[in-house]
Amino acid sequence: MKVSSTGGVGAAGASRARPAGGGSNFALPSVGAASGVAGAAAAGGLAGVGSLDALLALQANMDPMERKRRAIRRADDILDILDGLKIAVLDGEVSSSTIDKLKRAVREHRESVDDPKLQSLLNEIETRAAVEEAKLSVMRGS
């Protein structure tokens, strides 16, 4: 394919702009520059959504053993964070970063949970994290 224009990003948008009058194909590169940039930005946004859909579809087609391995790995991550929080509470040295890490882990892993009992357990963990965060903020404020 031969490229004969060096008009930059705006040239692509300008080639689509047609004058209403005669049959002339002449167009200034600056006329369609804004629409060309907006079109490129919109296309980039759509490509991001499409790739996310493709990734989710790929994950949905995972074999059951791989899904189970990932679920166990996620559960182990949350249990490790909870264990660290338990030790910090017993020592009286709870940090906001540990609580934030726990809340983030629960939030990230909640999407892949279908079991209502497990959802309930994750809700309880989030509630406990919020309580510890509130206690920490009261202790720092006093």
mmCIF file with all atom_site columns, C-alpha atoms in Angstrom:
data_model
loop_
_atom_site.group_PDB
_atom_site.id
_atom_site.type_symbol
_atom_site.label_atom_id
_atom_site.label_alt_id
_atom_site.label_comp_id
_atom_site.label_asym_id
_atom_site.label_entity_id
_atom_site.label_seq_id
_atom_site.pdbx_PDB_ins_code
_atom_site.Cartn_x
_atom_site.Cartn_y
_atom_site.Cartn_z
_atom_site.occupancy
_atom_site.B_iso_or_equiv
_atom_site.pdbx_formal_charge
_atom_site.auth_seq_id
_atom_site.auth_comp_id
_atom_site.auth_asym_id
_atom_site.auth_atom_id
_atom_site.pdbx_PDB_model_num
ATOM 1   C CA . MET A 1 1   ? 0.000   0.000   0.000  1.00 0.00 ? 1   MET A CA 1
ATOM 2   C CA . LYS A 1 2   ? 1.415   3.343   -1.026 1.00 0.00 ? 2   LYS A CA 1
ATOM 3   C CA . VAL A 1 3   ? 0.987   6.312   1.320  1.00 0.00 ? 3   VAL A CA 1
ATOM 4   C CA . SER A 1 4   ? 1.101   9.579   -0.552 1.00 0.00 ? 4   SER A CA 1
ATOM 5   C CA . SER A 1 5   ? -0.011  12.053  2.105  1.00 0.00 ? 5   SER A CA 1
ATOM 6   C CA . THR A 1 6   ? 2.088   13.348  4.991  1.00 0.00 ? 6   THR A CA 1
ATOM 7   C CA . GLY A 1 7   ? -0.718  15.344  6.563  1.00 0.00 ? 7   GLY A CA 1
ATOM 8   C CA . GLY A 1 8   ? -0.490  13.531  9.917  1.00 0.00 ? 8   GLY A CA 1
ATOM 9   C CA . VAL A 1 9   ? -3.484  12.426  11.943 1.00 0.00 ? 9   VAL A CA 1
ATOM 10  C CA . GLY A 1 10  ? -5.822  14.988  10.425 1.00 0.00 ? 10  GLY A CA 1
ATOM 11  C CA . ALA A 1 11  ? -5.294  13.682  6.906  1.00 0.00 ? 11  ALA A CA 1
ATOM 12  C CA . ALA A 1 12  ? -7.335  10.559  7.568  1.00 0.00 ? 12  ALA A CA 1
ATOM 13  C CA . GLY A 1 13  ? -10.336 12.587  8.696  1.00 0.00 ? 13  GLY A CA 1
ATOM 14  C CA . ALA A 1 14  ? -9.917  15.053  5.847  1.00 0.00 ? 14  ALA A CA 1
ATOM 15  C CA . SER A 1 15  ? -10.108 12.393  3.174  1.00 0.00 ? 15  SER A CA 1
ATOM 16  C CA . ARG A 1 16  ? -13.639 11.556  4.308  1.00 0.00 ? 16  ARG A CA 1
ATOM 17  C CA . ALA A 1 17  ? -14.841 15.169  4.204  1.00 0.00 ? 17  ALA A CA 1
ATOM 18  C CA . ARG A 1 18  ? -16.520 15.870  0.860  1.00 0.00 ? 18  ARG A CA 1
ATOM 19  C CA . PRO A 1 19  ? -17.517 19.337  -0.298 1.00 0.00 ? 19  PRO A CA 1
ATOM 20  C CA . ALA A 1 20  ? -21.251 19.773  -0.772 1.00 0.00 ? 20  ALA A CA 1
ATOM 21  C CA . GLY A 1 21  ? -20.800 21.521  -4.102 1.00 0.00 ? 21  GLY A CA 1
ATOM 22  C CA . GLY A 1 22  ? -19.069 20.041  -7.141 1.00 0.00 ? 22  GLY A CA 1
ATOM 23  C CA . GLY A 1 23  ? -17.212 16.848  -7.704 1.00 0.00 ? 23  GLY A CA 1
ATOM 24  C CA . SER A 1 24  ? -13.839 18.157  -6.522 1.00 0.00 ? 24  SER A CA 1
ATOM 25  C CA . ASN A 1 25  ? -11.893 15.893  -4.147 1.00 0.00 ? 25  ASN A CA 1
ATOM 26  C CA . PHE A 1 26  ? -9.813  18.713  -2.691 1.00 0.00 ? 26  PHE A CA 1
ATOM 27  C CA . ALA A 1 27  ? -9.913  19.106  1.109  1.00 0.00 ? 27  ALA A CA 1
ATOM 28  C CA . LEU A 1 28  ? -7.676  20.940  3.544  1.00 0.00 ? 28  LEU A CA 1
ATOM 29  C CA . PRO A 1 29  ? -5.961  18.768  6.153  1.00 0.00 ? 29  PRO A CA 1
ATOM 30  C CA . SER A 1 30  ? -6.945  21.122  8.992  1.00 0.00 ? 30  SER A CA 1
ATOM 31  C CA . VAL A 1 31  ? -10.664 20.850  8.193  1.00 0.00 ? 31  VAL A CA 1
ATOM 32  C CA . GLY A 1 32  ? -11.049 17.291  9.469  1.00 0.00 ? 32  GLY A CA 1
ATOM 33  C CA . ALA A 1 33  ? -8.165  17.236  11.959 1.00 0.00 ? 33  ALA A CA 1
ATOM 34  C CA . ALA A 1 34  ? -10.366 17.505  15.047 1.00 0.00 ? 34  ALA A CA 1
ATOM 35  C CA . SER A 1 35  ? -12.788 14.852  13.844 1.00 0.00 ? 35  SER A CA 1
ATOM 36  C CA . GLY A 1 36  ? -9.880  12.555  12.911 1.00 0.00 ? 36  GLY A CA 1
ATOM 37  C CA . VAL A 1 37  ? -8.395  12.824  16.394 1.00 0.00 ? 37  VAL A CA 1
ATOM 38  C CA . ALA A 1 38  ? -11.804 12.311  18.020 1.00 0.00 ? 38  ALA A CA 1
ATOM 39  C CA . GLY A 1 39  ? -12.439 9.301   15.789 1.00 0.00 ? 39  GLY A CA 1
ATOM 40  C CA . ALA A 1 40  ? -9.070  7.804   16.700 1.00 0.00 ? 40  ALA A CA 1
ATOM 41  C CA . ALA A 1 41  ? -9.764  8.335   20.410 1.00 0.00 ? 41  ALA A CA 1
ATOM 42  C CA . ALA A 1 42  ? -13.184 6.733   20.100 1.00 0.00 ? 42  ALA A CA 1
ATOM 43  C CA . ALA A 1 43  ? -11.756 3.771   18.218 1.00 0.00 ? 43  ALA A CA 1
ATOM 44  C CA . GLY A 1 44  ? -9.089  3.324   20.896 1.00 0.00 ? 44  GLY A CA 1
ATOM 45  C CA . GLY A 1 45  ? -11.763 3.213   23.593 1.00 0.00 ? 45  GLY A CA 1
ATOM 46  C CA . LEU A 1 46  ? -13.728 0.582   21.710 1.00 0.00 ? 46  LEU A CA 1
ATOM 47  C CA . ALA A 1 47  ? -10.647 -1.536  21.181 1.00 0.00 ? 47  ALA A CA 1
ATOM 48  C CA . GLY A 1 48  ? -10.040 -1.528  24.952 1.00 0.00 ? 48  GLY A CA 1
ATOM 49  C CA . VAL A 1 49  ? -13.560 -2.762  25.635 1.00 0.00 ? 49  VAL A CA 1
ATOM 50  C CA . GLY A 1 50  ? -13.257 -5.426  22.962 1.00 0.00 ? 50  GLY A CA 1
ATOM 51  C CA . SER A 1 51  ? -10.012 -6.741  24.402 1.00 0.00 ? 51  SER A CA 1
ATOM 52  C CA . LEU A 1 52  ? -11.574 -6.862  27.880 1.00 0.00 ? 52  LEU A CA 1
ATOM 53  C CA . ASP A 1 53  ? -14.486 -8.877  26.499 1.00 0.00 ? 53  ASP A CA 1
ATOM 54  C CA . ALA A 1 54  ? -12.048 -11.229 24.796 1.00 0.00 ? 54  ALA A CA 1
ATOM 55  C CA . LEU A 1 55  ? -10.116 -11.693 28.037 1.00 0.00 ? 55  LEU A CA 1
ATOM 56  C CA . LEU A 1 56  ? -13.294 -12.441 29.981 1.00 0.00 ? 56  LEU A CA 1
ATOM 57  C CA . ALA A 1 57  ? -14.418 -14.912 27.326 1.00 0.00 ? 57  ALA A CA 1
ATOM 58  C CA . LEU A 1 58  ? -11.043 -16.618 27.482 1.00 0.00 ? 58  LEU A CA 1
ATOM 59  C CA . GLN A 1 59  ? -11.287 -16.919 31.259 1.00 0.00 ? 59  GLN A CA 1
ATOM 60  C CA . ALA A 1 60  ? -14.821 -18.297 31.019 1.00 0.00 ? 60  ALA A CA 1
ATOM 61  C CA . ASN A 1 61  ? -13.593 -21.121 28.775 1.00 0.00 ? 61  ASN A CA 1
ATOM 62  C CA . MET A 1 62  ? -10.896 -22.176 31.233 1.00 0.00 ? 62  MET A CA 1
ATOM 63  C CA . ASP A 1 63  ? -10.882 -25.811 32.203 1.00 0.00 ? 63  ASP A CA 1
ATOM 64  C CA . PRO A 1 64  ? -12.394 -26.608 35.619 1.00 0.00 ? 64  PRO A CA 1
ATOM 65  C CA . MET A 1 65  ? -9.070  -27.645 37.156 1.00 0.00 ? 65  MET A CA 1
ATOM 66  C CA . GLU A 1 66  ? -7.456  -24.318 36.251 1.00 0.00 ? 66  GLU A CA 1
ATOM 67  C CA . ARG A 1 67  ? -10.421 -22.406 37.681 1.00 0.00 ? 67  ARG A CA 1
ATOM 68  C CA . LYS A 1 68  ? -10.124 -24.427 40.875 1.00 0.00 ? 68  LYS A CA 1
ATOM 69  C CA . ARG A 1 69  ? -6.374  -23.727 41.105 1.00 0.00 ? 69  ARG A CA 1
ATOM 70  C CA . ARG A 1 70  ? -6.964  -19.998 40.676 1.00 0.00 ? 70  ARG A CA 1
ATOM 71  C CA . ALA A 1 71  ? -9.739  -19.996 43.270 1.00 0.00 ? 71  ALA A CA 1
ATOM 72  C CA . ILE A 1 72  ? -7.478  -21.762 45.752 1.00 0.00 ? 72  ILE A CA 1
ATOM 73  C CA . ARG A 1 73  ? -4.683  -19.276 45.059 1.00 0.00 ? 73  ARG A CA 1
ATOM 74  C CA . ARG A 1 74  ? -7.065  -16.334 45.616 1.00 0.00 ? 74  ARG A CA 1
ATOM 75  C CA . ALA A 1 75  ? -8.362  -17.884 48.831 1.00 0.00 ? 75  ALA A CA 1
ATOM 76  C CA . ASP A 1 76  ? -4.813  -18.431 50.055 1.00 0.00 ? 76  ASP A CA 1
ATOM 77  C CA . ASP A 1 77  ? -3.988  -14.773 49.353 1.00 0.00 ? 77  ASP A CA 1
ATOM 78  C CA . ILE A 1 78  ? -6.959  -13.565 51.385 1.00 0.00 ? 78  ILE A CA 1
ATOM 79  C CA . LEU A 1 79  ? -6.200  -15.999 54.221 1.00 0.00 ? 79  LEU A CA 1
ATOM 80  C CA . ASP A 1 80  ? -2.583  -14.805 54.355 1.00 0.00 ? 80  ASP A CA 1
ATOM 81  C CA . ILE A 1 81  ? -3.718  -11.190 54.620 1.00 0.00 ? 81  ILE A CA 1
ATOM 82  C CA . LEU A 1 82  ? -6.261  -12.116 57.305 1.00 0.00 ? 82  LEU A CA 1
ATOM 83  C CA . ASP A 1 83  ? -3.557  -13.962 59.239 1.00 0.00 ? 83  ASP A CA 1
ATOM 84  C CA . GLY A 1 84  ? -1.336  -10.875 59.097 1.00 0.00 ? 84  GLY A CA 1
ATOM 85  C CA . LEU A 1 85  ? -4.236  -8.720  60.283 1.00 0.00 ? 85  LEU A CA 1
ATOM 86  C CA . LYS A 1 86  ? -4.931  -11.119 63.165 1.00 0.00 ? 86  LYS A CA 1
ATOM 87  C CA . ILE A 1 87  ? -1.318  -10.920 64.334 1.00 0.00 ? 87  ILE A CA 1
ATOM 88  C CA . ALA A 1 88  ? -1.342  -7.121  63.991 1.00 0.00 ? 88  ALA A CA 1
ATOM 89  C CA . VAL A 1 89  ? -4.565  -6.873  66.057 1.00 0.00 ? 89  VAL A CA 1
ATOM 90  C CA . LEU A 1 90  ? -3.095  -9.104  68.784 1.00 0.00 ? 90  LEU A CA 1
ATOM 91  C CA . ASP A 1 91  ? 0.092   -7.020  68.856 1.00 0.00 ? 91  ASP A CA 1
ATOM 92  C CA . GLY A 1 92  ? -1.881  -3.766  68.791 1.00 0.00 ? 92  GLY A CA 1
ATOM 93  C CA . GLU A 1 93  ? -0.050  -2.630  65.653 1.00 0.00 ? 93  GLU A CA 1
ATOM 94  C CA . VAL A 1 94  ? -2.737  -2.577  62.966 1.00 0.00 ? 94  VAL A CA 1
ATOM 95  C CA . SER A 1 95  ? -1.697  -0.518  59.966 1.00 0.00 ? 95  SER A CA 1
ATOM 96  C CA . SER A 1 96  ? -3.999  1.090   57.445 1.00 0.00 ? 96  SER A CA 1
ATOM 97  C CA . SER A 1 97  ? -1.973  -0.476  54.627 1.00 0.00 ? 97  SER A CA 1
ATOM 98  C CA . THR A 1 98  ? -2.818  -3.989  55.864 1.00 0.00 ? 98  THR A CA 1
ATOM 99  C CA . ILE A 1 99  ? -6.516  -3.126  56.027 1.00 0.00 ? 99  ILE A CA 1
ATOM 100 C CA . ASP A 1 100 ? -6.407  -1.540  52.575 1.00 0.00 ? 100 ASP A CA 1
ATOM 101 C CA . LYS A 1 101 ? -4.647  -4.616  51.192 1.00 0.00 ? 101 LYS A CA 1
ATOM 102 C CA . LEU A 1 102 ? -7.365  -6.856  52.626 1.00 0.00 ? 102 LEU A CA 1
ATOM 103 C CA . LYS A 1 103 ? -10.190 -4.698  51.262 1.00 0.00 ? 103 LYS A CA 1
ATOM 104 C CA . ARG A 1 104 ? -8.553  -4.613  47.822 1.00 0.00 ? 104 ARG A CA 1
ATOM 105 C CA . ALA A 1 105 ? -8.055  -8.402  47.782 1.00 0.00 ? 105 ALA A CA 1
ATOM 106 C CA . VAL A 1 106 ? -11.702 -9.042  48.719 1.00 0.00 ? 106 VAL A CA 1
ATOM 107 C CA . ARG A 1 107 ? -12.913 -6.548  46.113 1.00 0.00 ? 107 ARG A CA 1
ATOM 108 C CA . GLU A 1 108 ? -10.773 -8.116  43.360 1.00 0.00 ? 108 GLU A CA 1
ATOM 109 C CA . HIS A 1 109 ? -11.804 -11.679 44.150 1.00 0.00 ? 109 HIS A CA 1
ATOM 110 C CA . ARG A 1 110 ? -15.504 -11.035 44.718 1.00 0.00 ? 110 ARG A CA 1
ATOM 111 C CA . GLU A 1 111 ? -16.208 -10.939 40.972 1.00 0.00 ? 111 GLU A CA 1
ATOM 112 C CA . SER A 1 112 ? -15.302 -14.576 40.467 1.00 0.00 ? 112 SER A CA 1
ATOM 113 C CA . VAL A 1 113 ? -17.459 -15.915 43.318 1.00 0.00 ? 113 VAL A CA 1
ATOM 114 C CA . ASP A 1 114 ? -20.787 -17.579 42.509 1.00 0.00 ? 114 ASP A CA 1
ATOM 115 C CA . ASP A 1 115 ? -21.474 -19.266 45.844 1.00 0.00 ? 115 ASP A CA 1
ATOM 116 C CA . PRO A 1 116 ? -23.872 -17.265 48.112 1.00 0.00 ? 116 PRO A CA 1
ATOM 117 C CA . LYS A 1 117 ? -22.226 -18.610 51.282 1.00 0.00 ? 117 LYS A CA 1
ATOM 118 C CA . LEU A 1 118 ? -18.825 -17.457 50.083 1.00 0.00 ? 118 LEU A CA 1
ATOM 119 C CA . GLN A 1 119 ? -20.311 -14.069 49.142 1.00 0.00 ? 119 GLN A CA 1
ATOM 120 C CA . SER A 1 120 ? -21.650 -13.822 52.695 1.00 0.00 ? 120 SER A CA 1
ATOM 121 C CA . LEU A 1 121 ? -18.229 -14.655 54.102 1.00 0.00 ? 121 LEU A CA 1
ATOM 122 C CA . LEU A 1 122 ? -16.592 -12.003 51.926 1.00 0.00 ? 122 LEU A CA 1
ATOM 123 C CA . ASN A 1 123 ? -19.192 -9.502  53.191 1.00 0.00 ? 123 ASN A CA 1
ATOM 124 C CA . GLU A 1 124 ? -18.240 -10.367 56.767 1.00 0.00 ? 124 GLU A CA 1
ATOM 125 C CA . ILE A 1 125 ? -14.545 -9.894  55.979 1.00 0.00 ? 125 ILE A CA 1
ATOM 126 C CA . GLU A 1 126 ? -15.269 -6.498  54.426 1.00 0.00 ? 126 GLU A CA 1
ATOM 127 C CA . THR A 1 127 ? -17.325 -5.500  57.464 1.00 0.00 ? 127 THR A CA 1
ATOM 128 C CA . ARG A 1 128 ? -14.528 -6.545  59.810 1.00 0.00 ? 128 ARG A CA 1
ATOM 129 C CA . ALA A 1 129 ? -12.004 -4.594  57.755 1.00 0.00 ? 129 ALA A CA 1
ATOM 130 C CA . ALA A 1 130 ? -14.229 -1.509  57.924 1.00 0.00 ? 130 ALA A CA 1
ATOM 131 C CA . VAL A 1 131 ? -14.537 -1.891  61.726 1.00 0.00 ? 131 VAL A CA 1
ATOM 132 C CA . GLU A 1 132 ? -10.766 -2.182  62.135 1.00 0.00 ? 132 GLU A CA 1
ATOM 133 C CA . GLU A 1 133 ? -10.261 0.822   59.867 1.00 0.00 ? 133 GLU A CA 1
ATOM 134 C CA . ALA A 1 134 ? -12.718 2.877   61.940 1.00 0.00 ? 134 ALA A CA 1
ATOM 135 C CA . LYS A 1 135 ? -11.020 1.820   65.182 1.00 0.00 ? 135 LYS A CA 1
ATOM 136 C CA . LEU A 1 136 ? -7.659  2.792   63.736 1.00 0.00 ? 136 LEU A CA 1
ATOM 137 C CA . SER A 1 137 ? -8.893  6.222   62.655 1.00 0.00 ? 137 SER A CA 1
ATOM 138 C CA . VAL A 1 138 ? -10.399 6.865   66.116 1.00 0.00 ? 138 VAL A CA 1
ATOM 139 C CA . MET A 1 139 ? -7.139  5.855   67.810 1.00 0.00 ? 139 MET A CA 1
ATOM 140 C CA . ARG A 1 140 ? -5.101  8.147   65.545 1.00 0.00 ? 140 ARG A CA 1
ATOM 141 C CA . GLY A 1 141 ? -7.540  11.030  66.015 1.00 0.00 ? 141 GLY A CA 1
ATOM 142 C CA . SER A 1 142 ? -7.333  10.897  69.826 1.00 0.00 ? 142 SER A CA 1
#
